[in-house]
Amino acid sequence: MAEHAVESGGDMLFSAKTNFAGNGQAADALRGIIGRYLTHTDNVEARLTDFLLALNRAAEAVEQLATDVASTQALIDANRFVVDGSDKVQIPDWVLAELQDAVEESGKNSPFVPDPVSVAYGVRAMLQGELDGLLQRAETIARELSSNCDAIRDGDTSQVADLTASSQGSGFDYQSLIAEFETSSAAEVSALWDSLDHFDQQHLKANYPEIIGNLSGVPLVIRKQANDANLQIYLDKSESEQPSAEIESRIKELEKSQNDGPLSSKEQSELDELQKELERRAAARDMLNGDGAITFSPEESRVVAVVGDLADTPDYLITHVPGTGTEMSSFADGGVRELPSDIVDALERQGKGAVAFVVKDGPWASWVGENSNSLHSAMERMGQSVYRLDEDLRIEDFAGDPREVGIVYSAGMSINSAAEVQGAHYDEVISLAGSYMVSSWESDATTEYTHVQYEADAINAVDRSKWHRTPNESLAFDKVILGSEGRDGIDGHNRIAQGKESNPEGLRAIMRELND
């Protein structure tokens, strides 16, 4: 890479300047010449960094634009419209003739039945607005890239590019770079990370794992490695504050008391919390000993666990969004990672690579309070974190063209629908007893939607709510209803998100959809 070649040359010049020990006018003159060349290489490196920043911003914007163009084109095609050479949406004459014939066959328009010709013109106007917006976005992307390139040509470099270009020796200001990371977009972080040499990348990963492990734009393998350190730090800190043996001993005492009679509310709360603490530690150990996490910040209730090998070239990228009540303890073996793990294993047995990401990135859906699963605003807030994961996967730019699939359970359907509104895009979304879609959600014409549940699932009570649109009722979703063998209601609702041992029918239904 040109930038790294310039950086290497600059490092050599820096070493020559700092290590040259000659005295006298000639020696001073030589140091001056080396210093001027060093300044020049720093400027070239800074320009290359700014160029990479500009390209990454444009590439991310173009990728999102391409997704939206495909969705709009699919709607145009579905309505049998066309776009002419002037970028105008047109209704072909033969379509208008068909619509007019339909009006005449049904007799004079009833005032209660919309005129299909008028409806078609209304849809055309809506699609024209969408197309105009896309064209304007494309012009903005091109204009901003051109402006950035002009500035680079003229020698104007950004503060952060100058910072990374001057990163020689122990004097590098890592704290300032961290501050830049925290105010940069994921695309910008990706460019800045690529501009660093191997030593600086390794230094940041080793000394700032709590930041690098959770920073969008840093390569996922690096984030996983940083979070291995974060998981170990969490386990060591937890153990030092209260050894697991001490917790287990206290649990035995409380359970013995419970056998003799009901615990007081205070004792019961203590028992519940101690059991949860052991489960949280088990979850951290299981992730550390397994495929790790690309997000781990227990203080902020942030976990995105990995299932599969990030180093592979996957055929599928699966985002698994769990439902109400998910917390860190849920990530222990047998919890929310179980079903995605069985899916990845089943795909691998078919010779297909897959990586799944189980996301609970922040406070999650609850039954009551500010995170209540009935509040659209709460689902929209949580949807931001799922959208952020989708953005991470786009920036990672996996080799090949993996199929992106959202597998969403219960309230995870609501959260994921909010992520779609914010820009997340999937080739397929599979609702597992999904609850409802947020009010602003619309199906994407380039996404396949399927709803899978056991019959008489308790979630179907939401179908009767006038406040929610549900996947079970939505025409956008194909329906797969599995026989419950009498295990319906809450039992069936819980079972659909479990692994192959207790949910073989559900797993088979998911695999049929993935292979369809």
XYZ file of C-alpha atoms in Angstrom:
516
model
C 0.000 0.000 0.000
C 1.369 3.398 -1.043
C 0.648 4.997 2.323
C 2.539 2.317 4.241
C 5.491 2.598 1.829
C 5.657 6.355 2.454
C 5.260 5.760 6.174
C 8.126 3.265 6.156
C 10.312 5.757 4.334
C 9.400 8.457 6.829
C 10.260 6.161 9.734
C 13.671 5.495 8.212
C 14.300 9.216 7.835
C 13.196 9.815 11.426
C 15.571 7.100 12.616
C 18.433 8.603 10.595
C 17.806 12.068 11.965
C 17.527 11.018 15.615
C 20.405 8.541 15.556
C 22.911 10.563 13.506
C 25.617 11.595 15.996
C 27.990 13.648 13.838
C 29.072 17.187 14.807
C 29.980 20.302 12.862
C 28.372 22.335 10.093
C 28.204 19.465 7.610
C 26.486 17.230 10.150
C 24.003 19.973 11.041
C 23.295 20.574 7.366
C 22.665 16.857 6.813
C 20.278 16.730 9.760
C 18.457 19.725 8.265
C 18.131 18.040 4.868
C 16.831 14.846 6.490
C 14.377 16.924 8.532
C 13.004 18.600 5.392
C 12.570 15.240 3.666
C 10.886 13.913 6.806
C 8.414 16.815 6.775
C 7.735 16.121 3.097
C 7.047 12.406 3.658
C 4.770 13.271 6.589
C 2.795 15.602 4.311
C 2.502 12.951 1.609
C 1.405 10.379 4.184
C -1.161 12.812 5.618
C -2.547 13.457 2.145
C -2.840 9.721 1.527
C -4.649 9.303 4.847
C -7.083 12.071 3.954
C -7.599 10.463 0.542
C -8.384 7.139 2.223
C -10.786 8.919 4.586
C -12.557 10.570 1.659
C -12.787 7.300 -0.265
C -14.132 5.375 2.729
C -16.794 7.998 3.408
C -17.831 7.932 -0.235
C -17.754 4.119 -0.429
C -19.967 3.759 2.644
C -22.417 6.330 1.291
C -22.452 4.657 -2.139
C -23.064 1.210 -0.619
C -26.053 2.509 1.341
C -27.244 4.360 -1.761
C -26.957 1.192 -3.863
C -29.119 -0.691 -1.356
C -31.770 2.036 -1.469
C -31.615 2.195 -5.285
C -32.240 -1.561 -5.490
C -35.223 -1.253 -3.128
C -36.728 1.628 -5.112
C -36.150 -0.147 -8.433
C -37.865 -3.246 -7.051
C -40.923 -1.127 -6.164
C -40.917 0.432 -9.636
C -40.759 -3.038 -11.198
C -43.473 -4.399 -8.890
C -45.822 -1.651 -10.065
C -44.830 -2.322 -13.706
C -43.547 1.228 -14.128
C -40.405 2.254 -16.013
C -37.766 4.978 -15.716
C -37.061 6.906 -18.908
C -33.804 8.471 -20.093
C -34.598 11.676 -18.189
C -34.864 9.822 -14.872
C -38.622 10.186 -14.813
C -40.924 7.420 -13.593
C -43.486 6.622 -16.271
C -46.577 4.441 -16.429
C -46.475 2.467 -19.703
C -49.498 2.935 -21.957
C -50.339 -0.747 -21.772
C -50.483 -0.593 -17.962
C -52.787 2.449 -18.112
C -54.971 0.607 -20.640
C -55.219 -2.411 -18.317
C -56.167 -0.201 -15.397
C -58.763 1.662 -17.467
C -60.258 -1.614 -18.693
C -60.534 -2.746 -15.072
C -62.450 0.438 -14.250
C -64.841 -0.049 -17.165
C -65.412 -3.737 -16.401
C -66.369 -2.973 -12.828
C -68.811 -0.279 -13.931
C -68.863 3.341 -12.918
C -66.508 4.103 -10.062
C -68.077 3.835 -6.656
C -67.261 6.810 -4.411
C -66.088 4.262 -1.867
C -63.671 2.435 -4.206
C -60.419 4.192 -5.195
C -59.931 4.745 -8.913
C -56.987 2.450 -9.855
C -55.738 4.931 -12.456
C -55.622 7.713 -9.853
C -53.939 5.350 -7.403
C -51.298 4.482 -10.023
C -50.526 8.150 -10.633
C -50.248 8.684 -6.876
C -47.817 5.778 -6.555
C -45.825 7.141 -9.497
C -45.523 10.525 -7.772
C -44.316 8.843 -4.601
C -41.716 6.794 -6.486
C -40.588 9.865 -8.413
C -39.948 11.584 -5.095
C -37.898 8.584 -3.970
C -35.911 8.586 -7.221
C -35.259 12.336 -7.061
C -33.955 11.925 -3.524
C -31.605 9.145 -4.644
C -30.261 11.227 -7.498
C -29.681 14.147 -5.158
C -27.799 11.899 -2.733
C -25.613 10.616 -5.589
C -24.784 14.175 -6.624
C -23.945 15.091 -3.026
C -21.593 12.104 -2.668
C -19.794 12.982 -5.912
C -19.563 16.670 -5.001
C -18.156 15.967 -1.524
C -15.581 13.490 -2.863
C -14.505 15.988 -5.527
C -14.202 18.762 -2.945
C -12.119 16.541 -0.640
C -9.823 15.564 -3.508
C -9.345 19.222 -4.436
C -8.320 20.011 -0.857
C -5.864 17.101 -0.829
C -4.375 18.260 -4.142
C -3.904 21.756 -2.701
C -2.038 20.347 0.286
C -4.748 20.966 2.894
C -4.529 18.121 5.401
C -6.749 17.340 8.361
C -5.582 17.430 11.950
C -6.100 13.713 12.412
C -4.188 12.884 9.204
C -1.286 15.021 10.408
C -1.447 13.207 13.737
C -1.217 9.711 12.230
C 1.489 10.811 9.761
C 3.782 11.996 12.545
C 3.550 8.762 14.545
C 7.227 8.005 15.034
C 8.660 6.672 18.248
C 7.347 6.853 21.787
C 6.102 10.414 21.407
C 3.012 9.456 19.422
C -0.104 10.994 20.969
C -2.356 7.953 21.301
C -4.834 9.781 23.515
C -5.506 12.360 20.802
C -6.020 9.570 18.287
C -8.467 7.830 20.642
C -10.380 11.117 20.931
C -10.544 11.310 17.129
C -11.782 7.713 16.959
C -14.619 8.442 19.359
C -15.955 11.319 17.236
C -15.476 9.627 13.848
C -17.887 7.556 11.793
C -17.243 3.851 11.334
C -16.007 4.488 7.766
C -13.593 7.136 9.038
C -12.318 4.887 11.838
C -11.685 2.170 9.248
C -9.561 4.546 7.163
C -7.651 5.835 10.193
C -6.978 2.309 11.411
C -5.642 1.305 8.004
C -3.353 4.349 8.023
C -1.552 3.131 11.155
C 1.449 0.855 11.034
C 1.391 -2.597 12.624
C 3.178 -1.411 15.771
C 0.632 1.335 16.488
C -2.301 -1.000 15.820
C -0.909 -3.600 18.209
C -0.136 -0.923 20.815
C -3.719 0.362 20.702
C -5.180 -3.144 20.925
C -2.964 -4.079 23.872
C -3.270 -0.844 25.861
C -6.825 0.299 25.052
C -8.793 -2.954 24.629
C -11.949 -1.494 26.201
C -12.055 1.072 23.367
C -10.707 -0.921 20.421
C -12.883 -3.944 21.228
C -16.057 -1.876 20.938
C -15.107 0.569 18.189
C -17.069 0.410 14.941
C -14.729 0.538 11.952
C -11.923 -1.485 13.533
C -11.596 -4.895 11.794
C -13.794 -7.474 13.524
C -10.922 -9.909 14.111
C -9.017 -7.163 15.961
C -12.108 -6.300 18.007
C -12.552 -9.951 18.910
C -8.919 -10.159 20.062
C -9.291 -6.986 22.145
C -12.467 -8.350 23.694
C -10.725 -11.586 24.625
C -8.641 -9.334 26.876
C -11.773 -7.501 28.070
C -13.498 -10.779 28.930
C -10.476 -11.941 30.926
C -10.232 -8.580 32.704
C -13.922 -8.825 33.605
C -13.503 -12.345 34.975
C -10.385 -11.457 36.979
C -11.979 -8.321 38.410
C -15.203 -10.142 39.340
C -13.276 -12.946 40.997
C -11.124 -10.529 42.983
C -14.175 -8.643 44.239
C -16.004 -11.805 45.302
C -14.588 -15.275 44.634
C -16.971 -17.701 42.928
C -16.376 -20.223 45.715
C -17.673 -17.672 48.219
C -20.764 -17.036 46.073
C -21.456 -20.748 45.717
C -21.129 -21.225 49.473
C -23.603 -18.433 50.166
C -26.052 -19.839 47.593
C -25.958 -23.193 49.373
C -26.719 -21.478 52.686
C -29.705 -19.642 51.226
C -31.024 -22.754 49.448
C -30.756 -24.709 52.710
C -32.762 -21.991 54.446
C -35.260 -22.113 51.594
C -35.791 -25.818 52.217
C -36.761 -25.016 55.789
C -39.255 -22.319 54.768
C -39.787 -19.299 52.502
C -36.961 -16.788 52.303
C -37.522 -13.163 53.164
C -37.794 -10.829 50.166
C -34.290 -9.535 50.908
C -32.852 -13.059 51.031
C -34.666 -14.058 47.843
C -33.285 -10.997 46.031
C -29.804 -11.865 47.265
C -30.154 -15.457 46.056
C -31.403 -14.362 42.644
C -28.570 -11.860 42.199
C -25.883 -14.345 43.283
C -27.177 -16.910 40.798
C -27.208 -14.260 38.063
C -23.632 -13.286 38.926
C -22.447 -16.870 38.453
C -24.331 -17.004 35.140
C -22.684 -13.757 33.986
C -19.261 -15.189 34.754
C -20.185 -18.408 32.964
C -21.268 -16.370 29.926
C -17.952 -14.497 29.872
C -15.986 -17.754 30.170
C -18.061 -19.443 27.462
C -17.520 -16.547 25.033
C -13.811 -16.383 25.880
C -13.378 -20.109 25.348
C -15.644 -20.066 22.290
C -15.793 -17.697 19.327
C -15.601 -14.507 21.371
C -17.360 -11.178 20.996
C -17.006 -8.094 18.812
C -18.627 -5.963 21.505
C -18.220 -6.463 25.246
C -18.816 -3.728 27.788
C -20.683 -5.106 30.825
C -20.824 -1.675 32.486
C -22.950 -0.483 29.536
C -24.850 -3.785 29.149
C -23.277 -4.201 25.697
C -22.638 -7.652 24.231
C -22.395 -8.808 20.613
C -21.264 -12.429 20.647
C -19.733 -14.230 17.667
C -20.731 -17.719 16.562
C -18.399 -19.042 13.874
C -14.936 -18.194 12.589
C -14.403 -14.561 11.576
C -11.377 -15.578 9.528
C -13.476 -17.763 7.205
C -15.132 -16.632 3.972
C -18.785 -17.008 4.933
C -21.723 -17.770 2.669
C -24.073 -16.394 5.336
C -23.861 -13.500 7.773
C -26.561 -13.957 10.389
C -27.725 -11.278 12.793
C -29.633 -12.865 15.655
C -31.752 -10.417 17.665
C -33.100 -12.010 20.867
C -36.224 -11.033 22.735
C -37.462 -9.590 25.997
C -35.438 -10.127 29.145
C -32.131 -10.859 27.400
C -29.172 -9.909 29.584
C -25.522 -10.798 29.824
C -26.245 -13.988 31.754
C -28.334 -15.140 28.764
C -25.106 -15.589 26.751
C -23.917 -18.604 28.741
C -23.881 -21.912 26.870
C -27.449 -23.077 26.368
C -28.745 -19.502 26.233
C -29.284 -17.118 23.326
C -26.203 -18.404 21.462
C -27.546 -21.959 21.278
C -29.900 -21.641 18.284
C -27.479 -19.568 16.147
C -24.761 -22.101 16.965
C -26.962 -24.969 15.769
C -27.772 -23.028 12.581
C -24.091 -22.340 11.849
C -23.247 -26.009 12.513
C -26.058 -27.189 10.216
C -24.902 -24.900 7.413
C -21.317 -26.067 7.809
C -22.455 -29.685 7.483
C -23.887 -28.642 4.114
C -20.502 -27.230 3.131
C -21.595 -23.621 3.649
C -19.676 -21.163 5.809
C -21.561 -18.943 8.224
C -20.903 -16.464 10.996
C -23.656 -15.363 13.376
C -23.723 -12.300 15.605
C -25.937 -12.362 18.678
C -26.692 -8.783 19.604
C -27.736 -7.232 22.906
C -25.943 -3.964 22.495
C -27.150 -1.913 25.448
C -30.165 -2.135 27.780
C -32.648 -4.541 26.204
C -36.390 -5.049 25.970
C -38.157 -5.555 29.297
C -41.765 -6.051 30.333
C -42.140 -2.696 32.062
C -40.385 0.643 32.389
C -38.514 2.761 29.860
C -37.384 -0.318 27.925
C -40.853 -1.879 27.775
C -41.379 -4.040 24.708
C -44.695 -2.251 24.116
C -43.015 1.136 23.539
C -42.160 1.884 19.934
C -39.711 4.566 21.094
C -37.755 1.997 23.144
C -37.630 -0.419 20.214
C -36.367 2.402 17.967
C -33.609 3.226 20.462
C -32.478 -0.413 20.591
C -32.758 -0.614 16.816
C -29.886 1.859 16.575
C -27.489 -0.754 17.940
C -28.687 -3.397 15.461
C -28.265 -0.887 12.638
C -24.741 -0.178 13.935
C -23.929 -3.900 13.662
C -25.277 -3.974 10.102
C -23.021 -1.009 9.296
C -20.046 -2.850 10.839
C -20.692 -5.853 8.592
C -20.862 -3.653 5.489
C -17.579 -1.925 6.342
C -15.883 -5.246 7.073
C -16.385 -6.077 3.398
C -16.301 -9.866 3.671
C -14.891 -11.689 0.664
C -17.442 -13.015 -1.798
C -21.062 -11.980 -1.524
C -22.426 -13.519 1.691
C -26.184 -13.626 2.140
C -27.208 -11.381 5.026
C -29.976 -12.811 7.178
C -31.761 -11.412 10.215
C -33.149 -14.091 12.536
C -35.228 -12.246 15.099
C -37.151 -13.561 18.075
C -40.207 -12.088 19.792
C -39.447 -8.436 20.700
C -36.319 -8.784 18.574
C -38.712 -8.424 15.611
C -39.725 -4.970 16.837
C -36.109 -3.971 17.462
C -34.964 -5.237 14.077
C -37.816 -3.505 12.237
C -36.602 -0.244 13.791
C -33.090 -1.046 12.554
C -34.485 -1.521 9.039
C -36.159 1.884 9.230
C -32.774 3.385 10.133
C -31.048 1.762 7.154
C -30.196 -1.851 8.032
C -30.747 -4.168 5.096
C -31.040 -7.939 4.846
C -31.493 -10.385 2.014
C -33.849 -12.279 4.303
C -35.556 -11.726 7.642
C -36.907 -14.715 9.566
C -39.276 -13.840 12.390
C -39.371 -16.439 15.161
C -42.685 -15.737 16.894
C -41.991 -12.069 16.213
C -43.992 -9.503 18.129
C -44.690 -6.453 15.941
C -43.092 -3.924 13.607
C -42.611 -0.306 14.634
C -45.129 2.079 13.111
C -42.709 3.586 10.559
C -41.592 0.190 9.185
C -42.256 -0.750 5.579
C -41.220 -3.997 3.963
C -38.246 -3.797 1.612
C -38.954 -5.113 -1.878
C -35.476 -6.711 -2.035
C -35.860 -8.581 1.271
C -37.605 -11.927 1.782
C -39.730 -12.062 4.935
C -40.870 -15.244 6.696
C -42.688 -15.699 10.011
C -42.179 -19.018 11.834
C -44.050 -20.038 14.983
C -45.713 -22.935 16.722
C -49.488 -22.925 16.451
C -51.428 -21.032 19.120
C -48.316 -19.119 20.213
C -48.984 -16.708 23.060
C -47.538 -13.887 20.931
C -50.615 -14.058 18.721
C -52.476 -12.058 21.360
C -50.636 -9.038 19.901
C -52.493 -9.657 16.599
C -55.628 -8.312 18.233
C -54.001 -5.021 19.228
C -54.978 -2.004 17.147
C -51.668 -0.361 18.078
C -49.337 -2.850 16.412
C -48.765 -4.506 13.022
C -47.564 -8.068 13.485
C -45.618 -10.382 11.158
C -48.292 -13.028 11.656
C -50.851 -10.696 10.045
C -48.621 -8.821 7.589
C -48.930 -9.782 3.926
C -45.199 -9.097 3.547
C -44.388 -12.263 5.526
C -44.724 -15.833 4.314
C -46.120 -17.939 7.168
C -44.762 -21.205 8.525
C -46.950 -22.576 11.335
C -45.574 -25.621 13.128
C -47.623 -28.182 15.006
C -47.249 -27.732 18.742
C -48.430 -31.171 19.892
C -50.277 -29.443 22.683
C -47.201 -27.457 23.780
C -48.600 -24.104 22.755
C -49.019 -20.747 24.470
C -45.950 -19.607 26.397
C -44.294 -23.008 26.057
C -44.370 -22.830 22.261
C -43.235 -19.220 22.308
C -40.139 -20.051 24.364
C -39.393 -23.225 22.409
C -39.135 -21.581 18.954
C -35.943 -19.759 20.004
C -34.256 -22.811 21.513
C -31.713 -25.209 20.007
C -32.045 -28.499 18.178
C -32.613 -30.679 21.251
C -35.895 -29.051 22.291
C -36.755 -27.282 19.018
C -35.914 -29.621 16.116
C -39.000 -28.582 14.110
C -38.090 -24.920 14.438
C -34.494 -25.522 13.369
C -35.637 -27.540 10.348
C -38.038 -24.746 9.363
C -35.242 -22.156 9.582
C -32.896 -24.332 7.517
C -35.581 -24.794 4.831
C -35.892 -21.021 4.556
C -32.133 -20.511 4.392
C -31.768 -23.158 1.688
C -34.816 -22.050 -0.309
